[in-house]
CSV table of C-alpha atoms and ligand atoms in Angstrom, one decimal:
chain,number,residue,atom,x,y,z
A,65,MET,CA,79.9,115.6,145.3
A,66,ARG,CA,79.3,118.5,147.7
A,67,ARG,CA,80.1,121.9,146.6
A,68,VAL,CA,82.1,123.8,149.2
A,69,THR,CA,83.6,127.3,149.7
A,70,VAL,CA,85.9,128.5,152.5
A,71,PHE,CA,86.0,132.1,153.5
A,72,GLY,CA,89.2,132.8,155.5
A,73,ALA,CA,90.9,129.6,154.0
A,74,THR,CA,94.4,130.8,154.9
A,75,GLY,CA,93.6,131.3,158.7
A,76,SER,CA,93.5,128.8,161.5
A,77,ILE,CA,89.9,127.7,161.0
A,78,GLY,CA,90.3,127.7,157.3
A,79,ARG,CA,93.4,125.5,157.3
A,80,ASN,CA,91.7,123.1,159.6
A,81,THR,CA,88.7,123.1,157.3
A,82,LEU,CA,90.9,122.3,154.3
A,83,ASP,CA,92.6,119.5,156.3
A,84,LEU,CA,89.3,117.8,156.6
A,85,ILE,CA,88.4,118.4,153.0
A,86,ALA,CA,91.7,117.1,151.7
A,87,ARG,CA,91.2,113.8,153.4
A,88,ALA,CA,88.3,113.0,151.2
A,89,PRO,CA,88.9,115.0,148.0
A,90,GLN,CA,86.6,112.7,145.9
A,91,GLU,CA,83.7,113.9,148.1
A,92,TYR,CA,84.1,117.7,147.5
A,93,GLU,CA,84.2,120.1,144.7
A,94,VAL,CA,86.0,123.2,146.0
A,95,VAL,CA,84.1,126.3,144.5
A,96,ALA,CA,86.0,129.2,146.1
A,97,LEU,CA,88.8,129.7,148.6
A,98,THR,CA,89.4,133.3,150.0
A,99,GLY,CA,92.2,134.8,152.0
A,100,GLY,CA,93.8,138.0,152.8
A,101,ARG,CA,97.6,138.7,152.7
A,102,ASN,CA,98.9,135.2,152.6
A,103,VAL,CA,98.4,134.7,148.9
A,104,ALA,CA,101.2,132.0,148.7
A,105,GLN,CA,99.2,129.8,150.9
A,106,LEU,CA,96.0,130.6,149.2
A,107,ALA,CA,97.4,129.7,145.7
A,108,LYS,CA,99.0,126.6,147.0
A,109,ASP,CA,95.7,125.2,148.6
A,110,ALA,CA,93.6,126.4,145.6
A,111,LYS,CA,95.8,124.4,143.2
A,112,ALA,CA,95.9,121.4,145.4
A,113,LEU,CA,92.2,121.3,145.9
A,114,ARG,CA,91.4,122.3,142.3
A,115,ALA,CA,89.3,125.3,143.5
A,116,LYS,CA,87.4,127.1,140.7
A,117,VAL,CA,88.5,130.5,142.0
A,118,ALA,CA,90.8,131.9,144.7
A,119,VAL,CA,90.1,135.2,146.0
A,120,THR,CA,92.4,137.6,148.0
A,121,ALA,CA,90.8,140.4,149.9
A,122,GLU,CA,93.8,142.6,149.1
A,123,GLU,CA,93.4,144.2,145.7
A,124,SER,CA,97.0,145.0,145.5
A,125,LEU,CA,98.0,141.4,145.7
A,126,LEU,CA,96.1,140.3,142.6
A,127,PRO,CA,99.1,140.3,140.3
A,128,GLU,CA,101.0,138.1,142.7
A,129,LEU,CA,98.0,135.8,143.0
A,130,ARG,CA,97.6,135.6,139.3
A,131,ALA,CA,101.3,134.8,138.8
A,132,ARG,CA,101.1,132.0,141.4
A,133,LEU,CA,98.0,130.5,139.8
A,134,ALA,CA,99.3,130.9,136.1
A,135,GLY,CA,98.5,127.7,134.1
A,136,SER,CA,96.7,125.9,137.0
A,137,GLY,CA,93.2,126.5,135.7
A,138,VAL,CA,92.3,128.3,139.0
A,139,GLU,CA,90.8,131.7,138.4
A,140,ALA,CA,92.2,134.6,140.5
A,141,ALA,CA,90.2,137.5,141.8
A,142,ALA,CA,90.7,140.2,144.5
A,143,GLY,CA,89.0,142.9,146.5
A,144,ARG,CA,85.7,143.2,148.5
A,145,SER,CA,83.4,142.8,145.5
A,146,ALA,CA,85.2,139.6,144.4
A,147,LEU,CA,84.7,138.2,147.9
A,148,LEU,CA,80.9,138.9,147.6
A,149,GLU,CA,80.8,137.4,144.1
A,150,ALA,CA,82.5,134.3,145.5
A,151,ALA,CA,79.6,134.0,148.2
A,152,ASP,CA,77.2,134.1,145.3
A,153,ARG,CA,78.7,131.1,143.6
A,154,ASP,CA,76.8,127.8,144.0
A,155,ALA,CA,78.4,126.1,146.8
A,156,ASP,CA,75.9,124.4,149.0
A,157,TRP,CA,78.2,124.5,152.2
A,158,VAL,CA,80.2,127.6,153.0
A,159,MET,CA,82.6,128.1,155.8
A,160,SER,CA,82.6,131.6,157.3
A,161,ALA,CA,86.1,131.9,158.8
A,162,ILE,CA,87.3,135.5,158.0
A,163,VAL,CA,88.3,137.3,161.2
A,164,GLY,CA,86.3,140.4,162.4
A,165,ALA,CA,83.2,142.2,161.1
A,166,ALA,CA,84.7,141.8,157.5
A,167,GLY,CA,83.2,138.3,157.6
A,168,LEU,CA,79.5,139.5,158.0
A,169,GLU,CA,78.6,140.4,154.4
A,170,PRO,CA,79.9,137.4,152.6
A,171,GLY,CA,78.0,135.2,155.1
A,172,LEU,CA,74.9,137.0,154.6
A,173,ARG,CA,75.2,136.7,150.8
A,174,ALA,CA,75.7,132.9,151.1
A,175,LEU,CA,72.8,132.6,153.4
A,176,SER,CA,70.5,134.7,151.2
A,177,ARG,CA,70.8,132.2,148.3
A,178,GLY,CA,70.0,129.3,150.5
A,179,ALA,CA,73.5,127.9,151.4
A,180,THR,CA,74.4,126.1,154.6
A,181,LEU,CA,76.7,128.5,156.4
A,182,ALA,CA,79.2,126.9,158.9
A,183,LEU,CA,79.8,129.9,161.2
A,184,ALA,CA,83.2,130.4,162.8
A,185,ASN,CA,82.9,134.1,162.4
A,186,LYS,CA,81.3,134.8,165.7
A,187,GLU,CA,81.4,138.6,164.9
A,188,SER,CA,78.5,138.0,162.5
A,189,MET,CA,76.2,137.0,165.3
A,190,VAL,CA,77.5,139.7,167.6
A,191,CYS,CA,77.0,142.5,165.1
A,192,ALA,CA,73.9,141.3,163.5
A,193,GLY,CA,72.4,138.1,164.9
A,194,ARG,CA,68.9,138.9,164.0
A,195,LEU,CA,69.8,139.8,160.6
A,196,MET,CA,71.7,136.6,160.1
A,197,LEU,CA,68.8,134.5,161.3
A,198,ARG,CA,66.3,136.5,159.2
A,199,THR,CA,68.5,136.2,156.1
A,200,ALA,CA,68.7,132.4,156.6
A,201,ARG,CA,65.0,132.1,157.2
A,202,GLN,CA,64.1,134.2,154.1
A,203,GLY,CA,66.7,132.8,151.8
A,204,GLY,CA,66.2,129.2,152.9
A,205,GLY,CA,69.8,128.9,154.1
A,206,ARG,CA,70.9,127.2,157.3
A,207,LEU,CA,73.3,128.4,160.0
A,208,LEU,CA,75.4,125.8,161.8
A,209,PRO,CA,77.8,127.0,164.7
A,210,VAL,CA,81.5,126.3,164.5
A,211,ASP,CA,82.7,128.1,167.6
A,212,SER,CA,83.5,125.1,169.8
A,213,GLU,CA,81.1,126.3,172.6
A,214,HIS,CA,78.2,126.9,170.4
A,215,SER,CA,78.7,123.7,168.5
A,216,ALA,CA,78.7,122.0,172.0
A,217,VAL,CA,75.4,123.6,172.9
A,218,PHE,CA,73.9,122.8,169.5
A,219,GLN,CA,74.8,119.1,170.0
A,220,ALA,CA,73.5,119.0,173.6
A,221,LEU,CA,70.2,120.4,172.3
A,222,ILE,CA,69.5,118.0,169.5
A,223,GLY,CA,66.2,116.3,170.2
A,224,GLU,CA,65.5,118.6,173.2
A,225,ASP,CA,62.7,121.1,173.9
A,226,MET,CA,64.0,124.6,174.3
A,227,ALA,CA,61.3,125.2,176.9
A,228,ALA,CA,63.1,122.6,179.2
A,229,VAL,CA,66.4,124.5,179.0
A,230,GLU,CA,67.2,126.3,182.2
A,231,ARG,CA,70.6,127.6,181.5
A,232,VAL,CA,73.7,127.4,179.3
A,233,ILE,CA,77.1,127.4,180.7
A,234,ILE,CA,79.9,128.5,178.3
A,235,THR,CA,83.3,127.5,179.6
A,236,ALA,CA,86.5,129.7,179.3
A,237,SER,CA,90.1,128.8,179.6
A,238,GLY,CA,90.9,132.1,181.1
A,239,GLY,CA,93.6,132.8,178.4
A,240,ALA,CA,97.2,133.6,178.9
A,241,PHE,CA,96.7,135.8,182.1
A,242,ARG,CA,94.3,133.8,184.2
A,243,ASP,CA,96.9,133.3,186.8
A,244,TRP,CA,98.5,136.7,186.7
A,245,PRO,CA,98.2,139.0,189.7
A,246,LEU,CA,95.7,141.8,188.7
A,247,GLU,CA,98.2,144.6,189.1
A,248,LYS,CA,100.4,143.1,186.5
A,249,LEU,CA,97.8,143.0,183.8
A,250,ALA,CA,98.4,146.6,182.7
A,251,SER,CA,102.0,145.7,181.7
A,252,ALA,CA,101.1,142.7,179.5
A,253,THR,CA,102.6,142.7,176.1
A,254,PRO,CA,100.9,141.7,172.9
A,255,ALA,CA,103.4,138.7,172.5
A,256,GLN,CA,102.4,137.6,176.0
A,257,ALA,CA,98.8,137.9,175.3
A,258,ALA,CA,99.1,136.0,172.0
A,259,THR,CA,100.0,132.8,173.7
A,260,HIS,CA,97.2,130.4,174.6
A,261,PRO,CA,97.4,127.8,177.2
A,262,ASN,CA,95.4,125.2,175.4
A,263,TRP,CA,94.2,126.2,171.9
A,264,ASP,CA,96.1,127.0,168.8
A,265,MET,CA,94.3,129.8,167.0
A,266,GLY,CA,94.8,133.1,165.1
A,267,GLN,CA,96.6,135.9,166.8
A,268,ARG,CA,93.5,138.1,167.3
A,269,ILE,CA,91.2,135.5,168.9
A,270,THR,CA,94.1,134.4,171.1
A,271,ILE,CA,94.6,138.0,172.5
A,272,ASP,CA,90.8,138.2,172.9
A,273,SER,CA,91.0,135.1,175.0
A,274,ALA,CA,93.5,136.7,177.3
A,275,SER,CA,91.2,139.7,177.7
A,276,MET,CA,88.0,137.5,177.7
A,277,PHE,CA,86.7,139.8,174.9
A,278,ASN,CA,86.4,136.3,173.1
A,279,LYS,CA,84.2,135.0,175.8
A,280,ALA,CA,82.2,138.2,175.8
A,281,LEU,CA,81.6,137.8,172.2
A,282,GLU,CA,80.6,134.2,172.7
A,283,LEU,CA,78.1,135.1,175.5
A,284,ILE,CA,76.3,137.5,172.9
A,285,GLU,CA,76.7,134.9,170.3
A,286,THR,CA,74.9,132.4,172.5
A,287,LYS,CA,72.1,134.8,173.1
A,288,GLU,CA,71.6,135.5,169.5
A,289,PHE,CA,72.2,132.0,168.2
A,290,PHE,CA,69.9,130.1,170.5
A,291,GLY,CA,67.5,133.0,171.3
A,292,LEU,CA,68.2,132.6,175.1
A,293,ASP,CA,67.3,135.1,177.8
A,294,PRO,CA,70.8,136.6,178.9
A,295,ALA,CA,69.9,135.6,182.5
A,296,ARG,CA,70.1,131.9,181.4
A,297,ILE,CA,73.7,132.3,180.1
A,298,GLU,CA,76.6,131.8,182.4
A,299,THR,CA,80.3,131.3,182.1
A,300,VAL,CA,82.8,129.6,184.3
A,301,VAL,CA,86.6,129.4,184.0
A,302,HIS,CA,87.7,125.8,183.1
A,303,PRO,CA,91.4,125.9,182.7
A,304,GLU,CA,91.7,122.4,181.0
A,305,SER,CA,89.4,123.3,178.1
A,306,MET,CA,88.0,119.9,177.9
A,307,ILE,CA,84.4,120.8,178.6
A,308,HIS,CA,83.3,123.2,175.9
A,309,ALA,CA,79.9,124.0,177.1
A,310,LEU,CA,77.0,122.6,179.2
A,311,VAL,CA,73.3,122.8,179.0
A,312,GLY,CA,71.2,122.6,182.3
A,313,PHE,CA,67.7,121.2,181.9
A,314,ASN,CA,64.6,121.8,184.2
A,315,ASP,CA,65.0,118.3,185.7
A,316,GLY,CA,68.4,119.3,187.1
A,317,ALA,CA,70.4,117.4,184.5
A,318,LEU,CA,73.5,119.1,183.0
A,319,MET,CA,74.6,117.8,179.7
A,320,ALA,CA,78.4,118.6,179.1
A,321,HIS,CA,80.2,118.3,175.7
A,322,VAL,CA,83.6,117.0,176.4
A,323,GLY,CA,86.5,116.7,174.0
A,324,PRO,CA,90.1,117.7,173.2
A,325,PRO,CA,90.8,121.4,172.3
A,326,ASP,CA,90.8,120.6,168.5
A,327,MET,CA,88.7,122.8,166.3
A,328,ARG,CA,88.4,119.9,163.6
A,329,HIS,CA,85.7,118.4,165.9
A,330,ALA,CA,83.3,121.4,165.6
A,331,ILE,CA,84.3,122.0,162.0
A,332,GLY,CA,83.8,118.4,161.1
A,333,PHE,CA,80.5,118.2,162.9
A,334,ALA,CA,79.2,121.2,160.8
A,335,LEU,CA,80.8,119.7,157.6
A,336,HIS,CA,78.9,116.4,157.9
A,337,TYR,CA,75.8,117.6,159.8
A,338,PRO,CA,73.2,115.9,160.2
A,339,GLU,CA,75.5,112.8,160.1
A,340,ARG,CA,78.2,112.0,162.5
A,341,ARG,CA,81.4,110.8,160.9
A,342,ALA,CA,84.8,109.7,162.1
A,343,LEU,CA,87.2,112.5,162.6
A,344,PRO,CA,90.9,112.7,163.1
A,345,VAL,CA,90.8,114.1,166.6
A,346,GLU,CA,92.4,112.6,169.7
A,347,ARG,CA,90.3,110.3,171.9
A,348,LEU,CA,90.4,111.4,175.5
A,349,ASP,CA,91.8,109.2,178.2
A,350,LEU,CA,89.9,110.1,181.2
A,351,VAL,CA,92.1,108.4,183.8
A,352,LYS,CA,95.1,110.2,182.3
A,353,LEU,CA,93.2,113.5,182.5
A,354,GLY,CA,92.6,112.8,186.1
A,355,SER,CA,90.5,115.7,187.1
A,356,LEU,CA,88.8,118.8,185.6
A,357,SER,CA,88.6,122.2,187.5
A,358,PHE,CA,86.4,125.2,187.5
A,359,ARG,CA,86.7,128.7,188.9
A,360,PRO,CA,84.5,131.8,188.9
A,361,ALA,CA,84.9,134.2,185.9
A,362,CYS,CA,85.6,137.4,187.8
A,363,GLU,CA,84.5,140.7,186.2
A,364,ASP,CA,87.2,142.7,188.0
A,365,ARG,CA,89.9,140.6,186.2
A,366,TRP,CA,87.8,140.5,182.9
A,367,PRO,CA,85.7,143.6,182.6
A,368,ALA,CA,84.8,142.5,179.0
A,369,LEU,CA,82.3,140.1,180.7
A,370,ARG,CA,80.4,142.9,182.4
A,371,LEU,CA,80.4,144.8,179.0
A,372,ALA,CA,78.9,141.7,177.4
A,373,ARG,CA,76.0,141.7,179.9
A,374,GLU,CA,75.4,145.3,179.1
A,375,VAL,CA,75.3,144.6,175.4
A,376,MET,CA,73.0,141.6,175.8
A,377,SER,CA,70.5,143.7,177.7
A,378,ALA,CA,70.8,146.7,175.4
A,379,GLY,CA,70.3,144.7,172.3
A,380,GLY,CA,69.7,146.7,169.0
A,381,LEU,CA,73.0,147.8,167.4
A,382,SER,CA,75.1,147.8,170.7
A,383,GLY,CA,76.6,144.4,169.6
A,384,ALA,CA,77.9,146.0,166.3
A,385,GLN,CA,79.3,148.9,168.3
A,386,PHE,CA,80.9,146.6,170.9
A,387,ASN,CA,82.6,144.5,168.3
A,388,ALA,CA,83.9,147.4,166.2
A,389,ALA,CA,85.2,149.3,169.3
A,390,LYS,CA,86.8,146.0,170.4
A,391,GLU,CA,88.5,145.6,167.0
A,392,VAL,CA,89.9,149.1,167.0
A,393,ALA,CA,91.2,148.7,170.6
A,394,LEU,CA,92.7,145.4,169.8
A,395,ASP,CA,94.5,146.9,166.8
A,396,ALA,CA,95.9,149.7,169.1
A,397,PHE,CA,97.1,147.2,171.7
A,398,ILE,CA,98.8,145.1,169.0
A,399,ASP,CA,100.5,148.2,167.7
A,400,GLY,CA,101.7,149.2,171.2
A,401,ARG,CA,99.6,152.3,171.3
A,402,ILE,CA,97.5,151.3,174.3
A,403,ARG,CA,97.9,149.1,177.3
A,404,PHE,CA,96.2,145.7,177.7
A,405,THR,CA,93.8,147.0,180.3
A,406,ARG,CA,92.9,150.1,178.3
A,407,MET,CA,91.1,147.9,175.7
A,408,ALA,CA,88.1,147.4,178.0
A,409,GLU,CA,88.1,151.0,179.0
A,410,VAL,CA,87.8,152.1,175.5
A,411,VAL,CA,85.0,149.8,174.6
A,412,ASP,CA,83.2,150.8,177.7
A,413,GLU,CA,83.6,154.5,176.8
A,414,VAL,CA,82.4,153.9,173.3
A,415,LEU,CA,79.3,152.1,174.4
A,416,THR,CA,78.5,154.9,176.8
A,417,ARG,CA,79.0,157.6,174.2
A,418,LEU,CA,77.0,155.9,171.6
A,419,SER,CA,74.2,154.4,173.8
A,420,SER,CA,71.6,156.7,172.3
A,421,ASN,CA,72.6,155.6,168.8
A,422,ALA,CA,72.3,151.9,169.6
A,423,GLY,CA,68.6,151.6,169.1
A,424,HIS,CA,66.1,149.5,171.2
A,425,ILE,CA,66.4,145.8,171.7
A,426,ASP,CA,63.3,145.0,169.6
A,427,ASP,CA,64.3,147.2,166.6
A,428,GLU,CA,64.8,145.3,163.3
A,429,PHE,CA,67.9,146.6,161.6
A,430,ASP,CA,69.4,146.0,158.1
A,431,LEU,CA,72.9,145.7,156.8
A,432,ASP,CA,73.3,149.4,156.1
A,433,MET,CA,72.4,150.3,159.7
A,434,VAL,CA,74.9,147.7,161.0
A,435,VAL,CA,77.7,149.1,158.7
A,436,LYS,CA,76.9,152.7,159.9
A,437,ALA,CA,77.0,151.7,163.6
A,438,ASP,CA,80.2,149.8,163.1
A,439,HIS,CA,81.8,152.7,161.4
A,440,LEU,CA,80.7,155.2,164.0
A,441,ALA,CA,82.0,153.0,166.8
A,442,ARG,CA,85.3,152.7,165.0
A,443,VAL,CA,85.7,156.5,164.6
A,444,THR,CA,84.7,157.1,168.2
A,445,ALA,CA,87.1,154.5,169.5
A,446,GLY,CA,89.9,156.0,167.4
A,447,GLU,CA,89.1,159.4,168.9
A,448,ILE,CA,89.2,158.0,172.5
A,449,ILE,CA,92.5,156.2,171.8
A,450,ALA,CA,94.1,159.3,170.3
A,451,GLY,CA,92.9,161.3,173.2
A,452,ARG,CA,90.6,163.6,171.2
A,453,THR,CA,87.1,164.2,172.7
B,1684,NDP,P1,93.0,133.9,161.4
B,1684,NDP,O1,93.5,135.2,161.8
B,1684,NDP,O2,93.9,132.8,161.6
B,1684,NDP,O3,92.5,133.9,160.0
B,1684,NDP,C1,91.6,134.8,159.4
B,1684,NDP,C2,91.4,134.6,158.0
B,1684,NDP,O4,90.7,135.8,157.5
B,1684,NDP,C3,92.6,134.5,157.2
B,1684,NDP,O5,92.3,133.8,156.0
B,1684,NDP,C4,92.8,135.9,156.7
B,1684,NDP,O6,93.6,136.1,155.6
B,1684,NDP,C5,91.5,136.3,156.4
B,1684,NDP,N1,91.2,137.8,156.6
B,1684,NDP,C6,91.7,138.6,157.5
B,1684,NDP,N2,91.2,139.9,157.3
B,1684,NDP,C7,90.3,139.9,156.3
B,1684,NDP,C8,89.6,140.8,155.7
B,1684,NDP,N3,89.5,142.1,156.0
B,1684,NDP,N4,88.8,140.4,154.6
B,1684,NDP,C9,88.8,139.2,154.1
B,1684,NDP,N5,89.7,138.2,154.8
B,1684,NDP,C10,90.3,138.5,155.8
B,1684,NDP,O7,91.6,133.7,162.3
B,1684,NDP,P2,91.0,132.5,162.9
B,1684,NDP,O8,91.0,131.4,161.9
B,1684,NDP,O9,91.6,132.2,164.3
B,1684,NDP,O10,89.6,133.0,163.1
B,1684,NDP,C11,88.7,133.1,162.2
B,1684,NDP,C12,87.2,133.3,162.7
B,1684,NDP,O11,86.8,132.2,163.5
B,1684,NDP,C13,87.1,134.4,163.9
B,1684,NDP,O12,85.9,135.1,163.7
B,1684,NDP,C14,87.3,133.7,165.2
B,1684,NDP,O13,86.8,134.5,166.2
B,1684,NDP,C15,86.6,132.5,164.8
B,1684,NDP,N6,87.0,131.3,165.6
B,1684,NDP,C16,88.3,130.9,165.6
B,1684,NDP,C17,88.6,129.8,166.4
B,1684,NDP,C18,90.1,129.2,166.3
B,1684,NDP,O14,90.3,128.1,166.8
B,1684,NDP,N7,91.0,129.8,165.5
B,1684,NDP,C19,87.7,129.2,167.3
B,1684,NDP,C20,86.4,129.7,167.2
B,1684,NDP,C21,86.1,130.7,166.5
B,1684,NDP,P3,95.3,136.2,155.7
B,1684,NDP,O15,95.6,135.3,156.8
B,1684,NDP,O16,95.6,135.6,154.2
B,1684,NDP,O17,95.6,137.5,155.7
B,1685,MG,MG1,85.0,129.5,171.1
């Protein structure tokens, strides 16, 4: 029996993870499931999978969670410290699928006690890639990518020598507005941005796909995860979302990872690694598919990509600043306080204002420094959005 914990169990990645676990319940002992506001779903899954504990991040929802779990034998807990305690429990495999920087600390806690951390929460690598890798090394934990592009790169690199890698190409669907005229982008609404042409994902990452902030985060994640020189990391728009990433080697070969847009592949790969097991994902019919297409990822349409380049070359704490500013700008867009195109302007301005606080690329940093950088960037983004200087 493998002991597993799922952070963000009520979200899109979390539900897909539980779907795979529920197909072979005899193989897994579910230690902890965590969620946020959706305690009804959390309680239902925790009971069905006989979890030891269900944790909601929202303290105020503890009575409701308790009531829903009454008599089930599943323990109920709430709040930030309960989330961290859940990470300390003895699961060997932990899914990190909370959205945003809130996912960083639970992941670090699991890594520090030697767990395998399946990492969907890309923000952890963007904010604190070095700290994540260092914590895994010191604690004996292992990091496995779950972001589809990074899982694809990881798989293409198995058995390869990193010295032979010339480049990594991360594909992008282009999101909801890839075919919109540029001048229309400023009037895009949150509802329009929250529809994805190919993937079914949480609201925040779907809007980040439309702005390409998601791809920007993924470029930084690629640099951090695989230790690549940013000059070797490319992106291309691939509207069909069938090729998730490609690795180019020094002999001219390009290894592409091709599959339907279903996160259960990358989740399942991380769940069963180092084995490959049958997964319930569609098998592609290439003839039916007919053709695959590619377009340049233009920085005037998607300024987030330019900002990602700046962050990759600045290093240090600029990733934490970038992510925090993006989270605040995204909240403001969702609430109707700023336009779609203002998000990138806000993040750009935060990075410019705080560049002297970002540290140097080679600086080591700890969690406390990441938390402070994140906080300062949130405050600064809030001031810029509110028009205060
Ligand atoms: P969702 O919004 O669908 O789910 C997020 C999960 O995190 C929910 O369980 C939510 O609880 C919980 N949560 C939200 N805020 C907090 C908080 N402050 N503290 C603790 N828990 C919280 O997101 P996704 O599943 O789409 O994405 C999760 C992560 O995976 C993100 O980092 C995303 O970038 C990454 N990812 C997602 C992909 C996808 O296909 N969805 C693909 C690749 C990466 P509740 O809903 O109960 O409030
Ligand atoms: Mg991805």
